[in-house]
CSV table of C-alpha atoms in Angstrom, one decimal:
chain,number,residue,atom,x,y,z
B,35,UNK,CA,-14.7,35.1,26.7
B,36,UNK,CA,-12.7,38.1,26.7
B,37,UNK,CA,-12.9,40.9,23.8
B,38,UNK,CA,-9.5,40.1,22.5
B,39,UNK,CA,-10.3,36.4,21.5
B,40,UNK,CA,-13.9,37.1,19.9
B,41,UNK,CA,-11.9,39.9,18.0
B,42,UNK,CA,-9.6,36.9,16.6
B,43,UNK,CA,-12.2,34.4,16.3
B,44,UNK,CA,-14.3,36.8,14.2
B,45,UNK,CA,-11.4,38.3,11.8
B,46,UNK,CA,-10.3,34.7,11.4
B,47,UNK,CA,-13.3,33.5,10.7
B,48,UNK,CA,-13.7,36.5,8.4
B,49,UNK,CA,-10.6,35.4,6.5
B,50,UNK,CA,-11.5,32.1,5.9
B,51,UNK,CA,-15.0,33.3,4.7
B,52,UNK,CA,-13.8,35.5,2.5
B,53,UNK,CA,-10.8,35.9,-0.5
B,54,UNK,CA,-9.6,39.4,0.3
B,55,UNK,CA,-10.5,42.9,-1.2
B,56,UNK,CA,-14.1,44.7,-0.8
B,57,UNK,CA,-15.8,40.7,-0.5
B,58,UNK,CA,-15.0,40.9,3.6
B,59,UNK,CA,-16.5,44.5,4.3
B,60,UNK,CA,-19.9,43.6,4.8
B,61,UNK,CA,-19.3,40.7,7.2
B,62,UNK,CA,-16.7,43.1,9.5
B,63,UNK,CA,-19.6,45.4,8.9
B,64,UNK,CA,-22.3,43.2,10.4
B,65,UNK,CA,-20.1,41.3,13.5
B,66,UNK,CA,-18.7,44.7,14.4
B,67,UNK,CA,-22.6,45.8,14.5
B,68,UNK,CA,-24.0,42.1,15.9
B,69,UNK,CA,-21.0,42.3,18.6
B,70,UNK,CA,-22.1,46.0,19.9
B,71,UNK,CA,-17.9,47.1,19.4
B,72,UNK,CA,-19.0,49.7,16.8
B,73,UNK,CA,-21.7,51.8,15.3
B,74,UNK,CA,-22.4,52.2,11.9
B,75,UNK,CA,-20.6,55.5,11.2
B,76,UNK,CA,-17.4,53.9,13.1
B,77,UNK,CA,-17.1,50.7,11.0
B,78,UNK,CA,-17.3,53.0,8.0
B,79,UNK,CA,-14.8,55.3,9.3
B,80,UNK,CA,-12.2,52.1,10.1
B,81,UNK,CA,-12.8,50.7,6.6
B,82,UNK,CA,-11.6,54.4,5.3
B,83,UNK,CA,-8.8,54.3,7.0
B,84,UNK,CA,-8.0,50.9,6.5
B,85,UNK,CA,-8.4,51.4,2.7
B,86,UNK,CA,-6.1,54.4,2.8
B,87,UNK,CA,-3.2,52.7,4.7
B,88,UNK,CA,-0.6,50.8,2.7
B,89,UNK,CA,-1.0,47.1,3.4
B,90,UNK,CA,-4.2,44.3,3.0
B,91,UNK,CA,-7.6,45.8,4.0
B,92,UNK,CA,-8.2,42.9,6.9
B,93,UNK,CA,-5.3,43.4,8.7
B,94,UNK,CA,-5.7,47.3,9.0
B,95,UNK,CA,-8.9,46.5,9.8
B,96,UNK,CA,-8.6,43.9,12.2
B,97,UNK,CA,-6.0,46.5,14.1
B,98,UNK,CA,-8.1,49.1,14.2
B,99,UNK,CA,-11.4,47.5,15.0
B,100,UNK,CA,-9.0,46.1,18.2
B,101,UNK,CA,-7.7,49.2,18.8
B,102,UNK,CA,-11.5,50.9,19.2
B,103,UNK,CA,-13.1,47.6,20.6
B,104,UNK,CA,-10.3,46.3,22.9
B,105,UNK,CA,-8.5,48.8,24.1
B,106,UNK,CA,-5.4,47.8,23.2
């Protein structure tokens, strides 16, 4: 399975697991990890960022995480 479809079939299964807000940093945290995309210090670093930018915290997540992890 390429990189690009586990990245959308883990953030959606992250959105359907969780309601929004601070809940769904803990499971990007650990499938990020489980996956081997990202370290620890790097899924911190994206959730900074992805705090900081206007708009909802999974979406700027889920762009960066496939920006670092895919390349794209």
């Amino acid at each position: 399975m390429s990189t690009i479809l586990e990245l959308y079939l883990v953030f959606l299964k992250i959105g359907f697991c969780s309601f929004g807000g601070l809940s769904m940093i803990p499971v990007i945290n650990q499938e990020m990890v489980n996956h081997g995309w990202m370290t620890l210090e790097e899924v911190a670093d994206i959730i900074a960022i992805a705090e900081m930018t206007p708009g909802p915290l999974g979406v700027n997540a889920a762009t960066f995480a496939g920006m670092r992890a895919a390349g794209c």
